[in-house]
Coordinates of C-alpha atoms in Angstrom, one line a residue:
Chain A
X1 CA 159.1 -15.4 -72.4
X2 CA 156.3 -13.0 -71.9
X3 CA 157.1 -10.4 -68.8
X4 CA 153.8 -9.1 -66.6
X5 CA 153.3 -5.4 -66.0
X6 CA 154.2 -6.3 -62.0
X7 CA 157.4 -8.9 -62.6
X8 CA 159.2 -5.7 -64.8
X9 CA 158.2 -3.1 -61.5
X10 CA 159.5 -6.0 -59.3
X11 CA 162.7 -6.1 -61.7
X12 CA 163.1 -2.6 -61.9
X13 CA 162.5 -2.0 -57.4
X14 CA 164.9 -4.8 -57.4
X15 CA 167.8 -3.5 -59.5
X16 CA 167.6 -0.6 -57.1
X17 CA 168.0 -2.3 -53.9
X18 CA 172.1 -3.2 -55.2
X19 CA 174.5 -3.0 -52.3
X20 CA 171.6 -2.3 -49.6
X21 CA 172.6 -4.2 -46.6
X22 CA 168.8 -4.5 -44.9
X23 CA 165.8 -3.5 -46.7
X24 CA 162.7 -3.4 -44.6
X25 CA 159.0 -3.5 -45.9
X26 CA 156.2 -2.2 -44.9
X27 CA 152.7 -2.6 -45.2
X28 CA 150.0 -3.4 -48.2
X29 CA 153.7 -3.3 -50.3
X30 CA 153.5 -7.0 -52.4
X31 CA 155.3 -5.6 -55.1
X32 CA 158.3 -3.8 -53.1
X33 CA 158.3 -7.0 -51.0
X34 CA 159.0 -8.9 -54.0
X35 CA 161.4 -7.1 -55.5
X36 CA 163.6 -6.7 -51.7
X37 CA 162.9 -10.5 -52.1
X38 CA 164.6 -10.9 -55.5
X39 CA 167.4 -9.1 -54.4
X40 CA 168.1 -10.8 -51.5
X41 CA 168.5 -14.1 -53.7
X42 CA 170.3 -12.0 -56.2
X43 CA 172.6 -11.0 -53.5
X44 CA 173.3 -14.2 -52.1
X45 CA 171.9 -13.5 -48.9
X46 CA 173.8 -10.0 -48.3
X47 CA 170.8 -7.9 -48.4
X48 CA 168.8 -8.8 -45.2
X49 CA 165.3 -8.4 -46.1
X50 CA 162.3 -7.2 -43.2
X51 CA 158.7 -7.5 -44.0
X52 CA 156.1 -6.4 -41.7
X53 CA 153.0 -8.2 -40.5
X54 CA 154.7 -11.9 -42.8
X55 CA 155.4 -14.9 -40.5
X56 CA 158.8 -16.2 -41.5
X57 CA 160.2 -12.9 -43.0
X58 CA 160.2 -10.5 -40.2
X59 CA 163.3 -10.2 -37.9
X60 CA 161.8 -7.7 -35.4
X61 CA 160.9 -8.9 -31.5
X62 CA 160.8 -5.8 -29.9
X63 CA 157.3 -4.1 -30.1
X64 CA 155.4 -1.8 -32.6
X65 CA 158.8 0.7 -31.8
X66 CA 161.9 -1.6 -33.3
X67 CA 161.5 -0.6 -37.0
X68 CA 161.6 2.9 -35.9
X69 CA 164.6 2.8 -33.6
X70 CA 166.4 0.5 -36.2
X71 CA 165.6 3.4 -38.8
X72 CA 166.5 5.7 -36.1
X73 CA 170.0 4.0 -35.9
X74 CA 170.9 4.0 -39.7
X75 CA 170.1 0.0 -39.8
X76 CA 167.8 0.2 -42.6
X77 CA 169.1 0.9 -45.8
X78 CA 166.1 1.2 -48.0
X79 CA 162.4 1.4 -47.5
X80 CA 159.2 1.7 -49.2
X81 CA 157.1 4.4 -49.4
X82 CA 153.5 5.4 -51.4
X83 CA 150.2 8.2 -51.5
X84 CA 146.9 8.9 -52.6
X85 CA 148.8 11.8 -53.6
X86 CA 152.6 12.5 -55.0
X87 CA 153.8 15.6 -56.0
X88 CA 156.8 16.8 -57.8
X89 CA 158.7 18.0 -55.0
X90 CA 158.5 13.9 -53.5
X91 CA 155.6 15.7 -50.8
X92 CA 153.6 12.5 -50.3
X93 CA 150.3 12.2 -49.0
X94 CA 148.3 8.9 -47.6
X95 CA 145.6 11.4 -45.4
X96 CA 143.5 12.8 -47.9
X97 CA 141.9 15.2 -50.3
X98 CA 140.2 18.6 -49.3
X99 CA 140.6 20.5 -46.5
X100 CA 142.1 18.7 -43.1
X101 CA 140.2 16.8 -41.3
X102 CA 136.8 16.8 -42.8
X103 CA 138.7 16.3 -46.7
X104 CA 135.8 14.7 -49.1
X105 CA 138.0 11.7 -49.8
X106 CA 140.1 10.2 -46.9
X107 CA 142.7 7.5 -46.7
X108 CA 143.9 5.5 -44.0
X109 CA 146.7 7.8 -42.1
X110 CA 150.3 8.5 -42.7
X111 CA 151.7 5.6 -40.8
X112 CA 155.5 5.6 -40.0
X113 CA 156.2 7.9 -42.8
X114 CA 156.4 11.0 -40.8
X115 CA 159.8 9.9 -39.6
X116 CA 161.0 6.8 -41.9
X117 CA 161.0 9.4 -44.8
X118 CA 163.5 11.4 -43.0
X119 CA 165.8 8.9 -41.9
X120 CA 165.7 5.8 -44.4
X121 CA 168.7 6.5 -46.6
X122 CA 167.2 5.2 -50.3
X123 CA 163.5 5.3 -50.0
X124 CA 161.6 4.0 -52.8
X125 CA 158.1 5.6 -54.1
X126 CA 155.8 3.3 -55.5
X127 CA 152.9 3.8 -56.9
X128 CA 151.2 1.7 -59.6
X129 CA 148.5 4.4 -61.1
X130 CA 150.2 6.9 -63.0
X131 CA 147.5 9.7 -63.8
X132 CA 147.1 12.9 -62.5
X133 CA 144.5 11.7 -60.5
X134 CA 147.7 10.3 -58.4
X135 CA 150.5 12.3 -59.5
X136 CA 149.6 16.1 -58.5
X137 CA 151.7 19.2 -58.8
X138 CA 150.7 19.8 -55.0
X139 CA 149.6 17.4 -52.6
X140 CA 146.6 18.4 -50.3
X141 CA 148.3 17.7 -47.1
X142 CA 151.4 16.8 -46.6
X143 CA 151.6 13.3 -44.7
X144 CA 155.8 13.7 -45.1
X145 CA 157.7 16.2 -47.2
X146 CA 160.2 15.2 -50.1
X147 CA 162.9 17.5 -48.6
X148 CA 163.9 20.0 -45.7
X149 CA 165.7 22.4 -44.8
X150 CA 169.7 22.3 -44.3
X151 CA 168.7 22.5 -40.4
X152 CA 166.8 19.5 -40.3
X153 CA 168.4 16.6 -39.0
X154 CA 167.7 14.5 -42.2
X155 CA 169.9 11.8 -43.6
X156 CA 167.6 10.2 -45.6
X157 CA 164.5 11.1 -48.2
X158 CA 163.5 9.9 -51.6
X159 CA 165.7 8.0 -54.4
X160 CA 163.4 7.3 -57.3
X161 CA 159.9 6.7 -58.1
X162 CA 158.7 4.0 -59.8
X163 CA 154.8 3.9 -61.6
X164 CA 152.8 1.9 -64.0
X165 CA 154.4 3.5 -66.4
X166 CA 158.1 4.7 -66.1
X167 CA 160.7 5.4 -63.9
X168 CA 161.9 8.9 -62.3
X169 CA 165.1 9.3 -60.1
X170 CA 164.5 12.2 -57.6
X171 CA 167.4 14.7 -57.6
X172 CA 167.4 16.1 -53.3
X173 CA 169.5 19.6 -54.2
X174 CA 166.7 20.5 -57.1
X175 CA 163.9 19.0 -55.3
X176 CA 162.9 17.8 -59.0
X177 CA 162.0 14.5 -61.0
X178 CA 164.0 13.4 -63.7
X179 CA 162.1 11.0 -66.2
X180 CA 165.3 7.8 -66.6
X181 CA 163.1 4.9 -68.3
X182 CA 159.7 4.5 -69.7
X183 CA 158.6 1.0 -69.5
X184 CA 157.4 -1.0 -72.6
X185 CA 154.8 -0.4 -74.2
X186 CA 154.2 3.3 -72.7
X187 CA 155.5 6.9 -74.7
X188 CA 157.1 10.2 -73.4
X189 CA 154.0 11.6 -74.5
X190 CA 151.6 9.3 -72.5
X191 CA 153.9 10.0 -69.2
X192 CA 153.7 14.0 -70.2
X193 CA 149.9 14.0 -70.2
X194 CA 149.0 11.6 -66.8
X195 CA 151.8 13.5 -65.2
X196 CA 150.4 16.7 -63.0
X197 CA 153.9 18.1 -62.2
X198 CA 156.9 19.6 -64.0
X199 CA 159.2 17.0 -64.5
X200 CA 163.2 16.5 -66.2
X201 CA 164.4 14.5 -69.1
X202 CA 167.5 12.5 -68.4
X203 CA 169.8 13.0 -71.0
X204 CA 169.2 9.3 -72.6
X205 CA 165.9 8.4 -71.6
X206 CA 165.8 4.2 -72.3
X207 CA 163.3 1.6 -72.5
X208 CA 162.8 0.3 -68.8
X209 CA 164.9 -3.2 -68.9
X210 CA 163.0 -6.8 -68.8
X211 CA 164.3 -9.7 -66.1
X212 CA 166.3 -12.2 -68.5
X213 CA 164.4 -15.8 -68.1
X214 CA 167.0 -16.9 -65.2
X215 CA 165.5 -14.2 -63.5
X216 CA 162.3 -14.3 -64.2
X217 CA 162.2 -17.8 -63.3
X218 CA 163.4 -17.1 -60.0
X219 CA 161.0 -14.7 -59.5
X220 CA 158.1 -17.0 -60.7
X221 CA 159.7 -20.0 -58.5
X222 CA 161.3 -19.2 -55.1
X223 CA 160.4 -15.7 -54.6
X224 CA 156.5 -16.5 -55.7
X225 CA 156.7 -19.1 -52.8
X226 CA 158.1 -16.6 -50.2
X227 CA 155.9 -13.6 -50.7
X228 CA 152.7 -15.5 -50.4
X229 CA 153.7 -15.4 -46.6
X230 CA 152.4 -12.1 -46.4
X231 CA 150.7 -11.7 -49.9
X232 CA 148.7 -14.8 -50.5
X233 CA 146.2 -13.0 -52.8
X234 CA 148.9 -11.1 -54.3
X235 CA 151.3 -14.3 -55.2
X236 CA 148.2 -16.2 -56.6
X237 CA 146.8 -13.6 -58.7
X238 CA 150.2 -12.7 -60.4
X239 CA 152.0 -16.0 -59.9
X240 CA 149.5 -18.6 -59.6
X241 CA 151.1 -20.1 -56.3
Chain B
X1 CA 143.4 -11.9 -9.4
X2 CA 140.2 -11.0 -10.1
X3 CA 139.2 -12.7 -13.1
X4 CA 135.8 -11.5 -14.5
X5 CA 133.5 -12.2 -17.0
X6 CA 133.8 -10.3 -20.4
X7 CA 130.9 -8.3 -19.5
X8 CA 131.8 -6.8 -16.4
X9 CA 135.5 -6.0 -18.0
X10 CA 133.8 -3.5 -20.5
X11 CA 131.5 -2.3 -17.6
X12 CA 134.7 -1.3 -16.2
X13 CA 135.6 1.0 -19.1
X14 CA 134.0 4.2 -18.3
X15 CA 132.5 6.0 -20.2
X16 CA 135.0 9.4 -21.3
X17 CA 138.2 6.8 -21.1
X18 CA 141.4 7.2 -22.8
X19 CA 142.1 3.4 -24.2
X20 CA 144.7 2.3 -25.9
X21 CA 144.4 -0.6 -28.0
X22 CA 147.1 -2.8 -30.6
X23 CA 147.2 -2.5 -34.5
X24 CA 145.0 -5.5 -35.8
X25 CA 147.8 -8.1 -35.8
X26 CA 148.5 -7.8 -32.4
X27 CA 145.9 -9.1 -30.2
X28 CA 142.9 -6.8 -30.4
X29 CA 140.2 -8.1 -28.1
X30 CA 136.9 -7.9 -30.1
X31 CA 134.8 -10.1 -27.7
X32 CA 135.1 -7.5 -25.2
X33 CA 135.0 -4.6 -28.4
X34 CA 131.5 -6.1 -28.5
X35 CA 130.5 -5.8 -25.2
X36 CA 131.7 -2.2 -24.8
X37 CA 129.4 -1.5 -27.9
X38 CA 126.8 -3.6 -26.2
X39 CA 126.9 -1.7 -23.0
X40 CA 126.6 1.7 -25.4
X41 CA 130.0 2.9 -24.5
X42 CA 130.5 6.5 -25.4
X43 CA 133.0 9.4 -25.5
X44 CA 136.0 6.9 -25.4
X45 CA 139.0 8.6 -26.6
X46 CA 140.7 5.5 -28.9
X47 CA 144.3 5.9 -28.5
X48 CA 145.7 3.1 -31.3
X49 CA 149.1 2.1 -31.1
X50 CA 150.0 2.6 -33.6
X51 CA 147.1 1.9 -36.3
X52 CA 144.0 0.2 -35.2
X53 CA 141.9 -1.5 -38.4
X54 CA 137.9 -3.5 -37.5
X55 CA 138.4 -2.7 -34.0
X56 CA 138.3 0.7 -34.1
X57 CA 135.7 1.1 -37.3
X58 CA 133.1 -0.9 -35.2
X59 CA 133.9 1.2 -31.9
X60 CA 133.4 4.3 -34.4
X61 CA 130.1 2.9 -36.0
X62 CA 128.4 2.3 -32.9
X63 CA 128.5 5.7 -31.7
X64 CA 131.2 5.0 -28.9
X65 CA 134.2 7.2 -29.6
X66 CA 135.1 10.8 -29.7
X67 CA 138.3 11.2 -30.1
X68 CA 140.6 9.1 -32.1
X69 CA 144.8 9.2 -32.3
X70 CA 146.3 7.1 -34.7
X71 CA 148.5 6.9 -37.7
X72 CA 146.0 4.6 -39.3
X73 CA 143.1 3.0 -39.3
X74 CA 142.4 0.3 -42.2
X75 CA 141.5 -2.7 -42.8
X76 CA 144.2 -3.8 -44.4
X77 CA 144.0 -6.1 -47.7
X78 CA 140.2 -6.0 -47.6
X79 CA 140.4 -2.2 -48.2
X80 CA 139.5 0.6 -46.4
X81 CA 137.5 1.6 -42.8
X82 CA 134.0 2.7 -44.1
X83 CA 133.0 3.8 -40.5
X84 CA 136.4 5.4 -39.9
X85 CA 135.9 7.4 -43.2
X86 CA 132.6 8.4 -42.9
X87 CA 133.1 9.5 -39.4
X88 CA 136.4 11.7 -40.3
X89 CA 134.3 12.9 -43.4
X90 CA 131.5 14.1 -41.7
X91 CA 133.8 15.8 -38.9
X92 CA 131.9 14.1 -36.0
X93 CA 135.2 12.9 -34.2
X94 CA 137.9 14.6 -33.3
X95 CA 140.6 13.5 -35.2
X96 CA 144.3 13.2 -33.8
X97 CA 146.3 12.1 -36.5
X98 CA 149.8 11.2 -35.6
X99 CA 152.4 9.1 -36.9
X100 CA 153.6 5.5 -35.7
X101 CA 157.1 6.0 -34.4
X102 CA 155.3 9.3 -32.0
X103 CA 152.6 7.4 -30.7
X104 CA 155.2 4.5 -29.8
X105 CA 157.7 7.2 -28.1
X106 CA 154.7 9.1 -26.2
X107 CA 153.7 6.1 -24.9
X108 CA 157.1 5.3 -23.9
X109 CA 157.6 8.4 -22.6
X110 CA 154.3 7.5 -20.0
X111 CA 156.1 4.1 -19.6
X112 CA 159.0 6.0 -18.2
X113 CA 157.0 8.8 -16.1
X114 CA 158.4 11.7 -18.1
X115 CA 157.2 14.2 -19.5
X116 CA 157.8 14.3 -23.1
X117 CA 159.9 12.4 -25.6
X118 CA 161.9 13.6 -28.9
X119 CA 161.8 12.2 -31.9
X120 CA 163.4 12.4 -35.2
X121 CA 160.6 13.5 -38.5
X122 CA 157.7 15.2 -38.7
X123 CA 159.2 18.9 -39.1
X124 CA 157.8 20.3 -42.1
X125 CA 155.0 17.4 -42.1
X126 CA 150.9 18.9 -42.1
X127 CA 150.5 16.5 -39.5
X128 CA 152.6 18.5 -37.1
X129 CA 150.8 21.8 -37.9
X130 CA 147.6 19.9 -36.8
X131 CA 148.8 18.9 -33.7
X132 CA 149.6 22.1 -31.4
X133 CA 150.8 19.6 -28.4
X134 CA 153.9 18.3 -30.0
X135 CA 156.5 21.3 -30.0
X136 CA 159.8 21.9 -31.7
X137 CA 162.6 22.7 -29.7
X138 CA 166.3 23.1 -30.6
X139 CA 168.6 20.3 -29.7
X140 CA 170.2 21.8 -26.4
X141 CA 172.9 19.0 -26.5
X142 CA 173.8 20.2 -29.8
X143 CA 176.4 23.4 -31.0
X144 CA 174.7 23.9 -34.2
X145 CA 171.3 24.2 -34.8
X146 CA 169.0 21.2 -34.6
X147 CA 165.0 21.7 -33.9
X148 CA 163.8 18.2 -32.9
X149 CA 159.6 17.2 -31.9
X150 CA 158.8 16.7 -28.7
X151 CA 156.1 14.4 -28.0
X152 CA 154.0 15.1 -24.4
X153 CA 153.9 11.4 -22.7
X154 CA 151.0 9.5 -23.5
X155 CA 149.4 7.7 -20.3
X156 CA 146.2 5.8 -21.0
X157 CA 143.4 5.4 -18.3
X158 CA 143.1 1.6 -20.0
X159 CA 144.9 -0.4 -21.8
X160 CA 142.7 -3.1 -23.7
X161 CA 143.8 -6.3 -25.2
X162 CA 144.1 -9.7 -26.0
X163 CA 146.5 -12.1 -25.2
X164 CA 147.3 -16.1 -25.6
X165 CA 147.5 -17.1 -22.1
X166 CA 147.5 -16.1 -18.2
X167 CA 148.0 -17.5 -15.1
X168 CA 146.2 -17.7 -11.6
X169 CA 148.3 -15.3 -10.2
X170 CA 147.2 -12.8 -13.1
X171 CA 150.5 -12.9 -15.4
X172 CA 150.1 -12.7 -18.5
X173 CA 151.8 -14.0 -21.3
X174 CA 152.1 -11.8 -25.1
X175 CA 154.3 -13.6 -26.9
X176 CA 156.4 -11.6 -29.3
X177 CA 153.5 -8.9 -29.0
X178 CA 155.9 -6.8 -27.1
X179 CA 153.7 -3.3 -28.2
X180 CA 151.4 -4.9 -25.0
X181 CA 154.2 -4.8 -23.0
X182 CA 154.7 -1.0 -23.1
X183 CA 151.2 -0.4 -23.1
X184 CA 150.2 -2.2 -19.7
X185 CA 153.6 -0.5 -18.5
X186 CA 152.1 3.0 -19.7
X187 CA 148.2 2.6 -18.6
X188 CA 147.0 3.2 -15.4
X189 CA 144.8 0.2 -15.7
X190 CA 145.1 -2.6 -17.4
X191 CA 142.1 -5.5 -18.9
X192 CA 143.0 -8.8 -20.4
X193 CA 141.2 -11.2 -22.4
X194 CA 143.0 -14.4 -23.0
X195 CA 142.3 -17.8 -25.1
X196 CA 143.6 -20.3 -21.2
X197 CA 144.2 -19.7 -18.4
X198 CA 147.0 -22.3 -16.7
X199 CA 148.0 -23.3 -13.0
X200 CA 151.6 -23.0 -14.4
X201 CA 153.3 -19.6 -12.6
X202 CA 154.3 -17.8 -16.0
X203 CA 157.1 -15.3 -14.1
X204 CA 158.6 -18.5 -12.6
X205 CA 159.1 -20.2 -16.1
X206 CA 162.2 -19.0 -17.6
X207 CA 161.5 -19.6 -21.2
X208 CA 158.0 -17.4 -21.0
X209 CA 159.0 -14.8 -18.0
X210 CA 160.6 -12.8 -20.7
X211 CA 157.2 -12.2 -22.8
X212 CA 155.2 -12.2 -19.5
X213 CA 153.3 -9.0 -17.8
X214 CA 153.9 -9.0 -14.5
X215 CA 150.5 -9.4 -12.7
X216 CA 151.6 -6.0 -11.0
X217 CA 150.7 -4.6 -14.4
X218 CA 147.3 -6.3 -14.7
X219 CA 143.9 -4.9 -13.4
X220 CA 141.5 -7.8 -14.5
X221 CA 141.6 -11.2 -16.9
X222 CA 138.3 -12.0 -18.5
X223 CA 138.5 -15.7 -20.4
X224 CA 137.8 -15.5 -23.6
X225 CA 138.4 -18.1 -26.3
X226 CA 138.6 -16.8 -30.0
X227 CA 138.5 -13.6 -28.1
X228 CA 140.0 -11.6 -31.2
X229 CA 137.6 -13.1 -33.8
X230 CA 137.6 -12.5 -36.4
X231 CA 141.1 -11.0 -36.3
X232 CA 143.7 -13.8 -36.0
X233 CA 145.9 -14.3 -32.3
X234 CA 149.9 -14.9 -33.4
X235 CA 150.3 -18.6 -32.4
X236 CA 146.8 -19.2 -31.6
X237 CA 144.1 -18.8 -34.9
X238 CA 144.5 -17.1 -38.1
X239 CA 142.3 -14.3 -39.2
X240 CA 138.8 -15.1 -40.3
X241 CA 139.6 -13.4 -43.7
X242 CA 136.0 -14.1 -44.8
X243 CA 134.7 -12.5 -42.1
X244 CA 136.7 -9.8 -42.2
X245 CA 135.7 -9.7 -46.0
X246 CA 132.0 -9.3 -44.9
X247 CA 132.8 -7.0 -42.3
X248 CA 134.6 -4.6 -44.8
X249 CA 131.6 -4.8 -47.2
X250 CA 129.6 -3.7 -44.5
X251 CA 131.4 -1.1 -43.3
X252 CA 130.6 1.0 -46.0
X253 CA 127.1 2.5 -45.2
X254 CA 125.7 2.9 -41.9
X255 CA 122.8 -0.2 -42.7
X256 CA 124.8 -2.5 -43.5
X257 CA 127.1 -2.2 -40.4
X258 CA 124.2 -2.3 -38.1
X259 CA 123.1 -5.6 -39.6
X260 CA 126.6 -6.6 -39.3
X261 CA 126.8 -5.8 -35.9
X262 CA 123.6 -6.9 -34.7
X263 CA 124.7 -10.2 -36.2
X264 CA 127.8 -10.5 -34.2
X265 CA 126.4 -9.2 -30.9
X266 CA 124.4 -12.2 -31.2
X267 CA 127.2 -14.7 -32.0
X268 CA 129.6 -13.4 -30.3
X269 CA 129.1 -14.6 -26.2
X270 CA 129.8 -12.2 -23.8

């Protein structure tokens, strides 16, 4: 059974998500949706799943403020976050490139990740392109840093991040990547050179695994159905729902 | 209740107001967006809670705005603001760039008629180093150390938006839009566009009082049905994704956007 590049980064969000009690999702995230999606129906039901701006998935009735406070409360358990730019310390940035304000490329704004960063316990980067383009050694501005100081009131902060074309795990104390799995079909070479920061080696770097064909049928049934909710274009261009 | 025409509600926004306005899936009222672009509008200062998308690229575009505070503005799946960019780009607004869970709390804070509100985030963030009103103070509930941002109250002059349904006694009902709860709470003046308006009392039916502002809240109700075409109204129509499409092609050089707009003025009644 032949695996797409976006079912394995689904697979591979998914299998992190183990154990997480409520996931929530935010925006322009189909592929993090799906994967909280998969492992809700992996789990049984005993991951909760949140996802902004669908119809039947969202669980919020309080206002534009209730993800926050939730976050603010320790009720969400893993989250996703992305950036025009990523650097190796997990500084992410969705404002732009140059100097602040008038930068010569500009994004859309740093959205709740100013305070979700902090507080979301296991929060998941994601970004599909994996160049240096994307993946900087310093970001430009900083929309929300990868770490603070002891001071700072912080119980949450990045886990991993996943890209187009391997896997890193983001150790807090080092304020470092550590390259875990390269997905197949991609080399430690290839990551080296589209990678603009200093990164680790885990000590047995494996091939990122595939879904087995229960899984990926879930995926391809069920889960297709639910995210085209809030992805339509997304579920029809990948799953052909 | 005075209930006016769509026209003389954006005559009513004066020129230099602070105006709050709802991310793009909760009832943004673009008939009356036009008509605020139509009666040349300028110097508003946006305040978008939190992210604003088409509502406030075309109130960008059209030369109305001069300060915008947001922690987005995009158009979401059809990509990104071209006005918004441009604007920001060329440094001809003045940019307050914020995050979602402090523009929620300030307005709170107005709602509540204090001063300031804390909030969790932001230390070490570029954002706070570009925004000299929100101040770090140390926790003075705490023993240890613990520097936590305040945010200074946000109290609109206007809160703009549009909503499924009001009453003759001016109550208004949001539905699970609660965001436009906290905003006519916070604003010194409130303006309403709605799809109906019913002879049912909506604060004397138990099942809607809940999502209902209180006509206390409420300045003036303009009717106007499809008022946030071509964004959608939760319950009432789905986006015009289409449109929006077109609108996001055009959006991307100044030309294009006026033949856009001038387009929509003319479909669009006011």
């Amino acid at each position: 059974m032949d695996c797409k590049p976006q079912e394995l980064l689904i697979f591979t969000i998914a299998r992190m998500l183990e154990g997480i009690d409520h996931v929530a999702v935010g925006v322009s995230s189909p592929i993090p949706g799906s994967a909280a999606l998969l492992q809700r129906s992996l789990s049984e039901g005993k991951t909760q799943v949140t996802v902004l701006n669908s119809r039947n998935l969202q669980t919020l009735n309080d206002g534009a403020g209730e993800l926050f406070d939730r976050a603010a409360q320790g009720r969400i358990g893993a989250f996703f976050l992305s950036g025009g730019q990523i650097d190796g310390h997990a500084n992410i940035n969705l404002v732009g490139i140059g100097d602040y304000p008038r930068h010569h490329v500009r994004w859309s704004g740093s959205f709740g990740s100013a305070m979700l960063y902090y507080l979301v316990p296991r929060v998941i980067l994601f970004r599909e392109e994996h160049t240096r383009r994307t993946l900087v050694d310093q970001v430009d501005f900083i929309s929300a840093p990868g770490t603070s100081p002891p001071e700072i009131h912080r119980p949450g902060g990045p886990y991993a991040l996943v890209t187009g074309r391997c896997v890193f795990m983001f150790d807090r104390k080092k304020a470092h990547f550590r390259l875990t799995s390269i997905h197949p079909g991609h080399s430690l070479d290839e990551v080296h050179e589209n990678t603009g920061f200093a990164f680790d080696l885990a000590d047995n770097i494996v091939e990122t695994p595939l879904p087995d064909a229960p899984t990926l049928a879930l995926l391809r049934g069920p889960i297709a159905q639910e995210i085209a909710d809030p992805y339509p274009a997304f579920a029809h261009q990948v799953f052909g729902v | 209740m005075p209930e006016i025409s769509v026209r003389e509600l954006a005559n009513r926004i004066p020129d230099g107001a602070k105006v709050a306005i709802p991310p793009s899936r909760s009832g943004v009222a673009l008939a009356a967006t036009c008509a605020l672009i139509d009666r040349k509008a300028r110097n508003l200062h946006l305040i978008a809670i939190p992210t604003s998308g088409i509502q406030a690229d075309m109130l960008i575009g059209a030369g109305c705005v001069s300060v915008m505070e947001c922690a987005g503005v995009t158009l979401d799946e059809h990509g990104q603001a071209g006005r918004f960019v441009e604007t920001v780009k060329a440094g001809s607004i003045t940019l307050r760039d914020s995050t979602c869970p402090a523009l929620v709390s300030g307005l709170q804070a107005g709602e509540k008629g204090i001063p300031f509100m804390p909030m969790r985030g932001l230390i070490g963030s570029d954002l706070l180093k570009h925004r000299p009103d929100y101040k770090v103070i140390d926790n003075p509930m705490s023993d240890d150390p613990d520097p936590i941002v305040l945010l200074p109250a946000i109290t609109p002059d206007i809160a703009l938006f549009h909503a499924p349904l009001a009453d003759r006694h001016g109550n208004v009902w949001i539905g699970n839009m609660r965001e436009l709860m906290t905003m006519a709470h916070a604003a010194r003046q409130t303006f309403v566009t709605v799809e109906e308006i019913t002879d049912t009392d909506l604060m004397r039916d138990e099942l809607r009082a809940p999502a209902t502002i209180p006509a206390l809240y409420i300045t003036a109700i303009a009717h106007a049905r499809a008022g946030s075409w071509p964004l959608g109204l939760q319950g009432c129509h789905d986006p015009d994704n289409e449109e929006l499409a077109r609108y996001a092609a055009a959006s991307r050089d100044a030309e294009s956007f006026a033949g856009w707009l001038a387009r929509t003025q003319k479909r669009v009644t006011v």
